[in-house]
């Protein structure tokens, strides 16, 4: 392992909290550089089709500390929970709407059946009167 311009470096000689960064140059050679922790910023090299040939663009990917990873994880969890709460609230609203519609349909059906029942009771009474009237005349 070489430290840029300083020769070989061993893990024992590095101060605590030091990060080793590896990068590759265009000629295929690899370099290792020691950097104090917290000063590391990674770049993702890409060559988008909109740039001329031979030109690349570097964008930071952000190597993060365990604390930042924990914060990011907590943030993602909170976003997921908020999304789930929203979906649950919408599902509950839809459930209440369907229940109201179902109850309204049942109430309408009850009203129709009560009306049919009254009609049938009246028809039964008139048939009984007619039957009793016929039985008396015979």
Coordinates of N, CA, C and O in Angstrom, one line a residue:
X1 N 0.9 -1.2 0.0 CA 0.0 0.0 0.0 C 0.9 1.2 0.0 O 1.8 1.3 0.8
X2 N 0.6 2.2 -0.9 CA 1.4 3.4 -0.9 C 0.6 4.6 -0.5 O -0.6 4.7 -0.9
X3 N 1.2 5.5 0.1 CA 0.5 6.7 0.5 C 1.1 7.7 -0.5 O 2.3 7.8 -0.7
X4 N 0.2 8.4 -1.2 CA 0.6 9.3 -2.3 C 1.9 10.1 -2.0 O 1.9 11.0 -1.2
X5 N 3.0 9.7 -2.6 CA 4.3 10.4 -2.4 C 5.0 10.0 -1.2 O 6.1 10.6 -0.9
X6 N 4.5 9.1 -0.3 CA 5.2 8.8 0.9 C 5.7 7.4 1.1 O 6.2 7.0 2.1
X7 N 5.6 6.5 0.1 CA 6.1 5.2 0.1 C 5.1 4.3 0.8 O 3.9 4.5 0.9
X8 N 5.6 3.1 1.3 CA 4.7 2.1 1.9 C 4.2 2.5 3.3 O 4.9 3.2 4.1
X9 N 2.9 2.2 3.6 CA 2.3 2.5 4.9 C 1.8 1.2 5.4 O 1.1 0.5 4.7
X10 N 2.0 1.0 6.7 CA 1.4 -0.2 7.4 C 0.2 0.2 8.2 O 0.1 1.4 8.6
X11 N -0.7 -0.8 8.5 CA -1.9 -0.4 9.3 C -1.5 0.0 10.7 O -2.2 0.9 11.2
X12 N -0.4 -0.5 11.2 CA 0.0 -0.1 12.6 C 0.5 1.3 12.6 O 0.4 2.0 13.6
X13 N 1.1 1.8 11.5 CA 1.6 3.1 11.4 C 0.6 4.2 11.2 O 0.9 5.4 11.4
X14 N -0.6 3.8 10.9 CA -1.7 4.8 10.6 C -2.3 5.2 11.9 O -2.6 4.4 12.8
X15 N -2.6 6.5 12.0 CA -3.3 7.0 13.2 C -4.8 6.5 13.3 O -5.3 6.2 12.3
X16 N -5.3 6.4 14.5 CA -6.7 5.9 14.6 C -7.6 6.8 13.9 O -7.5 8.0 13.9
X17 N -8.7 6.3 13.3 CA -9.7 7.1 12.7 C -9.3 7.4 11.3 O -9.9 8.3 10.6
X18 N -8.2 6.8 10.7 CA -7.8 7.1 9.4 C -8.5 6.2 8.4 O -8.7 5.1 8.7
X19 N -8.8 6.8 7.3 CA -9.5 6.0 6.2 C -8.6 5.8 5.1 O -7.8 6.7 4.7
X20 N -8.6 4.6 4.5 CA -7.8 4.4 3.3 C -8.7 4.5 2.1 O -9.7 3.9 2.0
X21 N -8.2 5.3 1.1 CA -9.0 5.5 -0.1 C -8.2 5.0 -1.2 O -7.0 5.2 -1.4
X22 N -8.8 4.2 -2.1 CA -8.2 3.6 -3.3 C -8.8 4.3 -4.5 O -10.0 4.5 -4.6
X23 N -7.9 4.7 -5.4 CA -8.4 5.2 -6.7 C -7.6 4.7 -7.8 O -6.4 4.3 -7.6
X24 N -8.1 4.7 -9.0 CA -7.4 4.1 -10.2 C -7.3 5.3 -11.2 O -8.2 6.0 -11.4
X25 N -6.1 5.4 -11.7 CA -5.8 6.4 -12.7 C -6.1 5.8 -14.1 O -6.2 4.6 -14.3
X26 N -6.1 6.7 -15.1 CA -6.4 6.3 -16.4 C -5.4 5.3 -17.0 O -5.8 4.5 -17.9
X27 N -4.2 5.3 -16.6 CA -3.2 4.4 -17.1 C -3.3 3.0 -16.5 O -2.5 2.1 -16.8
X28 N -4.3 2.8 -15.6 CA -4.5 1.5 -15.0 C -3.8 1.3 -13.6 O -4.0 0.3 -13.0
X29 N -2.9 2.2 -13.2 CA -2.2 2.1 -11.9 C -3.2 2.4 -10.8 O -4.1 3.2 -11.0
X30 N -3.0 1.8 -9.6 CA -3.8 2.1 -8.5 C -3.0 2.8 -7.4 O -1.9 2.5 -7.2
X31 N -3.7 3.7 -6.8 CA -3.0 4.5 -5.7 C -3.9 4.3 -4.4 O -5.1 4.3 -4.5
X32 N -3.2 4.3 -3.3 CA -3.9 4.2 -2.0 C -3.5 5.5 -1.2 O -2.3 5.8 -1.2
X33 N -4.4 6.2 -0.7 CA -4.1 7.4 0.0 C -4.8 7.3 1.4 O -5.9 6.8 1.5
X34 N -4.1 7.7 2.5 CA -4.7 7.7 3.8 C -5.2 9.1 4.0 O -4.6 10.1 3.8
X35 N -6.4 9.2 4.5 CA -7.1 10.5 4.8 C -7.7 10.4 6.1 O -8.3 9.4 6.5
X36 N -7.6 11.5 6.9 CA -8.3 11.5 8.2 C -9.8 11.3 8.1 O -10.4 11.7 7.1
X37 N -10.3 10.5 9.0 CA -11.8 10.2 9.0 C -12.6 11.5 9.0 O -12.2 12.5 9.6
X38 N -13.7 11.5 8.3 CA -14.5 12.7 8.2 C -14.2 13.6 7.0 O -14.9 14.5 6.7
X39 N -13.0 13.4 6.4 CA -12.6 14.2 5.3 C -12.7 13.5 4.0 O -12.3 13.9 3.0
X40 N -13.4 12.3 4.0 CA -13.5 11.5 2.9 C -14.8 11.9 2.1 O -15.8 11.9 2.7
X41 N -14.6 12.1 0.9 CA -15.8 12.3 0.0 C -15.6 11.4 -1.2 O -14.6 11.6 -1.9
X42 N -16.5 10.5 -1.5 CA -16.3 9.7 -2.7 C -17.0 10.3 -3.9 O -18.0 11.0 -3.8
X43 N -16.5 10.0 -5.0 CA -17.1 10.4 -6.3 C -17.3 9.3 -7.2 O -16.5 8.3 -7.3
X44 N -18.5 9.3 -7.8 CA -18.8 8.3 -8.8 C -18.5 8.9 -10.2 O -19.1 10.0 -10.5
X45 N -17.7 8.3 -10.9 CA -17.3 8.8 -12.2 C -18.2 8.1 -13.2 O -18.4 6.9 -13.3
X46 N -18.8 9.0 -14.1 CA -19.7 8.4 -15.2 C -19.5 9.3 -16.4 O -19.1 10.5 -16.3
X47 N -19.7 8.7 -17.5 CA -19.6 9.5 -18.8 C -21.0 9.5 -19.4 O -21.3 8.6 -20.2
X48 N -21.8 10.5 -19.1 CA -23.1 10.5 -19.8 C -23.0 10.8 -21.2 O -22.1 11.3 -21.7
X49 N -24.0 10.3 -22.0 CA -24.0 10.4 -23.4 C -24.1 11.9 -23.9 O -23.7 12.2 -25.0
X50 N -24.5 12.8 -23.0 CA -24.6 14.2 -23.5 C -23.3 14.9 -23.5 O -23.2 16.0 -24.1
X51 N -22.2 14.3 -22.9 CA -20.9 15.0 -22.9 C -20.1 14.4 -24.1 O -20.3 13.3 -24.5
X52 N -19.1 15.2 -24.6 CA -18.3 14.8 -25.7 C -17.5 13.5 -25.2 O -17.2 13.3 -24.0
X53 N -17.0 12.8 -26.2 CA -16.2 11.6 -25.9 C -15.0 11.9 -25.1 O -14.3 12.9 -25.4
X54 N -14.6 11.1 -24.2 CA -13.4 11.4 -23.4 C -13.6 12.3 -22.2 O -12.7 12.4 -21.3
X55 N -14.8 12.9 -22.0 CA -15.1 13.8 -20.9 C -16.0 13.0 -19.9 O -16.9 12.4 -20.3
X56 N -15.6 13.0 -18.7 CA -16.4 12.4 -17.6 C -16.8 13.4 -16.6 O -16.3 14.5 -16.5
X57 N -17.9 13.0 -15.8 CA -18.4 13.9 -14.8 C -18.4 13.2 -13.5 O -18.7 12.1 -13.4
X58 N -17.9 13.9 -12.5 CA -17.9 13.4 -11.1 C -19.0 13.9 -10.3 O -19.1 15.2 -10.2
X59 N -19.7 13.1 -9.6 CA -20.7 13.5 -8.6 C -20.5 12.9 -7.3 O -20.1 11.7 -7.2
X60 N -20.6 13.7 -6.2 CA -20.3 13.1 -4.9 C -21.3 12.0 -4.5 O -22.5 12.2 -4.7
X61 N -20.8 10.9 -3.9 CA -21.7 9.9 -3.4 C -21.8 9.9 -1.9 O -22.7 9.4 -1.4
X62 N -20.9 10.6 -1.3 CA -21.0 10.8 0.2 C -20.8 9.6 1.0 O -21.7 9.1 1.5
X63 N -19.6 9.2 1.2 CA -19.3 8.2 2.2 C -19.7 8.7 3.6 O -19.2 9.8 3.9
X64 N -20.4 8.0 4.3 CA -21.0 8.6 5.6 C -20.5 7.8 6.8 O -20.1 6.7 6.7
X65 N -20.5 8.5 7.9 CA -20.2 7.9 9.2 C -21.3 7.0 9.7 O -22.4 7.1 9.2
X66 N -21.0 6.1 10.7 CA -22.1 5.3 11.3 C -23.3 6.1 11.8 O -24.4 5.8 11.7
X67 N -22.9 7.3 12.4 CA -24.0 8.2 12.9 C -24.9 8.7 11.8 O -26.1 8.7 11.9
X68 N -24.2 9.1 10.6 CA -25.0 9.6 9.5 C -25.8 8.4 8.9 O -27.0 8.6 8.5
X69 N -25.3 7.2 8.9 CA -26.0 6.1 8.4 C -27.2 5.8 9.3 O -28.3 5.5 8.8
X70 N -27.1 5.9 10.6 CA -28.2 5.7 11.5 C -29.2 6.8 11.3 O -30.4 6.5 11.3
X71 N -28.8 8.0 11.1 CA -29.7 9.1 10.9 C -30.5 8.9 9.6 O -31.7 9.1 9.5
X72 N -29.8 8.5 8.6 CA -30.4 8.2 7.3 C -31.4 7.1 7.4 O -32.5 7.1 6.9
X73 N -31.0 6.0 8.1 CA -31.9 4.9 8.4 C -33.2 5.3 9.1 O -34.3 5.0 8.8
X74 N -33.0 6.2 10.1 CA -34.1 6.7 10.9 C -35.0 7.6 10.0 O -36.2 7.5 10.1
X75 N -34.4 8.4 9.2 CA -35.2 9.2 8.3 C -36.0 8.4 7.3 O -37.2 8.6 7.1
X76 N -35.3 7.3 6.7 CA -36.1 6.5 5.8 C -37.2 5.7 6.5 O -38.3 5.6 6.0
X77 N -36.9 5.3 7.8 CA -38.0 4.6 8.5 C -39.1 5.6 8.8 O -40.3 5.2 8.6
X78 N -38.8 6.8 9.2 CA -39.9 7.8 9.4 C -40.7 8.1 8.2 O -41.9 8.2 8.2
X79 N -40.0 8.2 7.0 CA -40.7 8.4 5.7 C -41.6 7.2 5.4 O -42.8 7.4 5.0
X80 N -41.1 6.0 5.7 CA -41.9 4.8 5.4 C -43.1 4.8 6.3 O -44.2 4.5 5.9
X81 N -42.9 5.1 7.6 CA -44.1 5.1 8.5 C -45.1 6.2 8.1 O -46.3 5.9 8.2
X82 N -44.6 7.4 7.7 CA -45.5 8.4 7.3 C -46.3 8.0 6.1 O -47.5 8.2 6.0
X83 N -45.6 7.3 5.1 CA -46.3 6.8 3.9 C -47.4 5.7 4.3 O -48.5 5.8 3.8
X84 N -47.0 4.8 5.3 CA -47.9 3.8 5.7 C -49.1 4.4 6.4 O -50.2 4.0 6.3
X85 N -48.8 5.5 7.3 CA -49.9 6.1 8.0 C -50.9 6.8 7.0 O -52.1 6.7 7.1
X86 N -50.3 7.4 5.9 CA -51.2 8.0 4.9 C -52.0 7.0 4.2 O -53.2 7.2 4.0
X87 N -51.4 5.9 3.8 CA -52.1 4.8 3.1 C -53.2 4.2 4.0 O -54.3 4.0 3.6
X88 N -52.9 4.1 5.3 CA -53.8 3.5 6.3 C -55.0 4.5 6.4 O -56.2 4.1 6.5
X89 N -54.7 5.8 6.5 CA -55.8 6.8 6.7 C -56.7 6.8 5.5 O -57.9 6.8 5.6
X90 N -56.1 6.7 4.3 CA -56.9 6.6 3.0 C -57.7 5.3 3.0 O -58.9 5.4 2.6
X91 N -57.1 4.2 3.4 CA -57.9 2.9 3.4 C -59.0 3.0 4.4 O -60.1 2.5 4.1
X92 N -58.8 3.6 5.6 CA -59.9 3.7 6.6 C -61.0 4.6 6.0 O -62.2 4.3 6.2
X93 N -60.6 5.7 5.4 CA -61.6 6.6 4.8 C -62.5 5.9 3.8 O -63.7 6.0 3.7
X94 N -61.8 5.1 2.9 CA -62.5 4.3 1.9 C -63.4 3.2 2.5 O -64.5 3.0 2.1
X95 N -62.9 2.6 3.6 CA -63.7 1.6 4.3 C -65.0 2.2 4.9 O -66.1 1.6 4.8
X96 N -64.8 3.4 5.5 CA -66.0 4.1 6.1 C -67.0 4.5 5.0 O -68.2 4.3 5.2
X97 N -66.5 4.9 3.9 CA -67.4 5.3 2.7 C -68.2 4.1 2.2 O -69.4 4.1 2.0
X98 N -67.4 2.9 2.1 CA -68.1 1.7 1.6 C -69.1 1.2 2.6 O -70.2 0.8 2.3
X99 N -68.8 1.4 3.9 CA -69.8 0.9 5.0 C -71.0 1.8 4.9 O -72.1 1.3 5.1
X100 N -70.8 3.1 4.8 CA -72.0 4.0 4.7 C -72.9 3.6 3.5 O -74.1 3.6 3.6
X101 N -72.2 3.3 2.4 CA -73.0 3.0 1.2 C -73.7 1.7 1.4 O -74.9 1.5 1.0
X102 N -73.1 0.7 2.1 CA -73.7 -0.6 2.3 C -74.9 -0.4 3.3 O -76.0 -1.0 3.0
X103 N -74.7 0.4 4.3 CA -75.8 0.6 5.3 C -77.0 1.3 4.6 O -78.2 1.0 4.8
X104 N -76.7 2.3 3.7 CA -77.7 3.0 3.0 C -78.5 2.0 2.1 O -79.7 2.0 2.0
X105 N -77.7 1.1 1.4 CA -78.4 0.1 0.6 C -79.3 -0.8 1.4 O -80.4 -1.1 1.0
X106 N -78.8 -1.2 2.6 CA -79.6 -2.1 3.5 C -80.9 -1.3 3.9 O -82.0 -1.9 4.0
X107 N -80.8 -0.1 4.3 CA -81.9 0.7 4.7 C -83.0 0.8 3.6 O -84.2 0.7 3.8
X108 N -82.5 1.0 2.3 CA -83.4 1.1 1.2 C -84.1 -0.3 1.0 O -85.3 -0.3 0.8
X109 N -83.3 -1.4 1.1 CA -83.9 -2.7 1.0 C -84.9 -3.0 2.1 O -86.0 -3.5 1.8
X110 N -84.7 -2.5 3.3 CA -85.6 -2.7 4.4 C -86.9 -1.9 4.1 O -88.0 -2.5 4.3
X111 N -86.8 -0.7 3.6 CA -88.0 0.1 3.2 C -88.8 -0.6 2.1 O -90.1 -0.7 2.2
X112 N -88.1 -1.2 1.1 CA -88.8 -1.9 0.1 C -89.5 -3.1 0.6 O -90.7 -3.4 0.3
X113 N -88.8 -3.9 1.4 CA -89.4 -5.1 2.0 C -90.6 -4.8 2.9 O -91.6 -5.5 2.9
X114 N -90.5 -3.7 3.7 CA -91.6 -3.3 4.6 C -92.8 -3.0 3.7 O -94.0 -3.3 4.1
X115 N -92.6 -2.2 2.6 CA -93.7 -1.9 1.7 C -94.3 -3.1 1.1 O -95.6 -3.3 1.1
X116 N -93.5 -4.1 0.7 CA -94.0 -5.3 0.1 C -94.8 -6.1 1.2 O -95.9 -6.7 0.9
X117 N -94.3 -6.1 2.4 CA -95.0 -6.8 3.5 C -96.3 -6.2 3.8 O -97.3 -6.9 3.9
X118 N -96.4 -4.8 3.8 CA -97.7 -4.2 4.0 C -98.7 -4.5 2.8 O -99.9 -4.8 3.1
X119 N -98.2 -4.6 1.6 CA -99.0 -4.9 0.5 C -99.5 -6.3 0.6 O -100.7 -6.6 0.3
X120 N -98.6 -7.2 0.9 CA -99.0 -8.6 1.1 C -100.0 -8.8 2.2 O -101.0 -9.6 2.1
X121 N -99.9 -8.1 3.3 CA -100.8 -8.2 4.4 C -102.2 -7.7 4.0 O -103.2 -8.4 4.3
X122 N -102.2 -6.6 3.3 CA -103.5 -6.1 2.8 C -104.2 -7.1 1.8 O -105.4 -7.3 1.8
X123 N -103.3 -7.7 0.9 CA -103.9 -8.7 0.0 C -104.4 -9.9 0.7 O -105.5 -10.4 0.3
X124 N -103.7 -10.3 1.7 CA -104.2 -11.4 2.5 C -105.5 -11.1 3.2 O -106.4 -12.0 3.2
X125 N -105.6 -9.9 3.8 CA -106.9 -9.5 4.4 C -108.0 -9.6 3.4 O -109.1 -10.1 3.7
X126 N -107.8 -9.0 2.2 CA -108.8 -9.0 1.2 C -109.2 -10.4 0.7 O -110.4 -10.7 0.5
X127 N -108.2 -11.2 0.6 CA -108.5 -12.6 0.2 C -109.3 -13.4 1.3 O -110.2 -14.2 1.0
X128 N -108.9 -13.1 2.6 CA -109.6 -13.7 3.7 C -111.1 -13.3 3.7 O -112.0 -14.1 3.9
X129 N -111.3 -12.0 3.5 CA -112.7 -11.5 3.4 C -113.4 -12.1 2.3 O -114.6 -12.4 2.4
X130 N -112.8 -12.2 1.1 CA -113.5 -12.7 0.0 C -113.8 -14.2 0.2 O -114.9 -14.7 -0.1
X131 N -112.9 -15.0 0.8 CA -113.1 -16.4 1.1 C -114.2 -16.6 2.2 O -115.1 -17.4 2.0
X132 N -114.1 -15.7 3.2 CA -115.2 -15.8 4.2 C -116.5 -15.4 3.6 O -117.6 -16.0 4.0
X133 N -116.6 -14.4 2.8 CA -117.8 -14.0 2.1 C -118.4 -15.1 1.2 O -119.6 -15.3 1.2
X134 N -117.5 -15.8 0.6 CA -117.9 -16.9 -0.3 C -118.5 -18.1 0.5 O -119.4 -18.7 0.2
X135 N -117.8 -18.3 1.6 CA -118.2 -19.5 2.5 C -119.5 -19.2 3.1 O -120.3 -20.1 3.3
X136 N -119.8 -18.0 3.4 CA -121.1 -17.6 4.1 C -122.2 -17.7 3.0 O -123.4 -18.1 3.4
X137 N -122.0 -17.4 1.8 CA -123.0 -17.4 0.8 C -123.3 -18.8 0.3 O -124.4 -19.1 -0.2
X138 N -122.5 -19.7 0.5 CA -122.8 -21.1 0.0 C -123.5 -21.9 1.0 O -124.1 -22.2 1.8

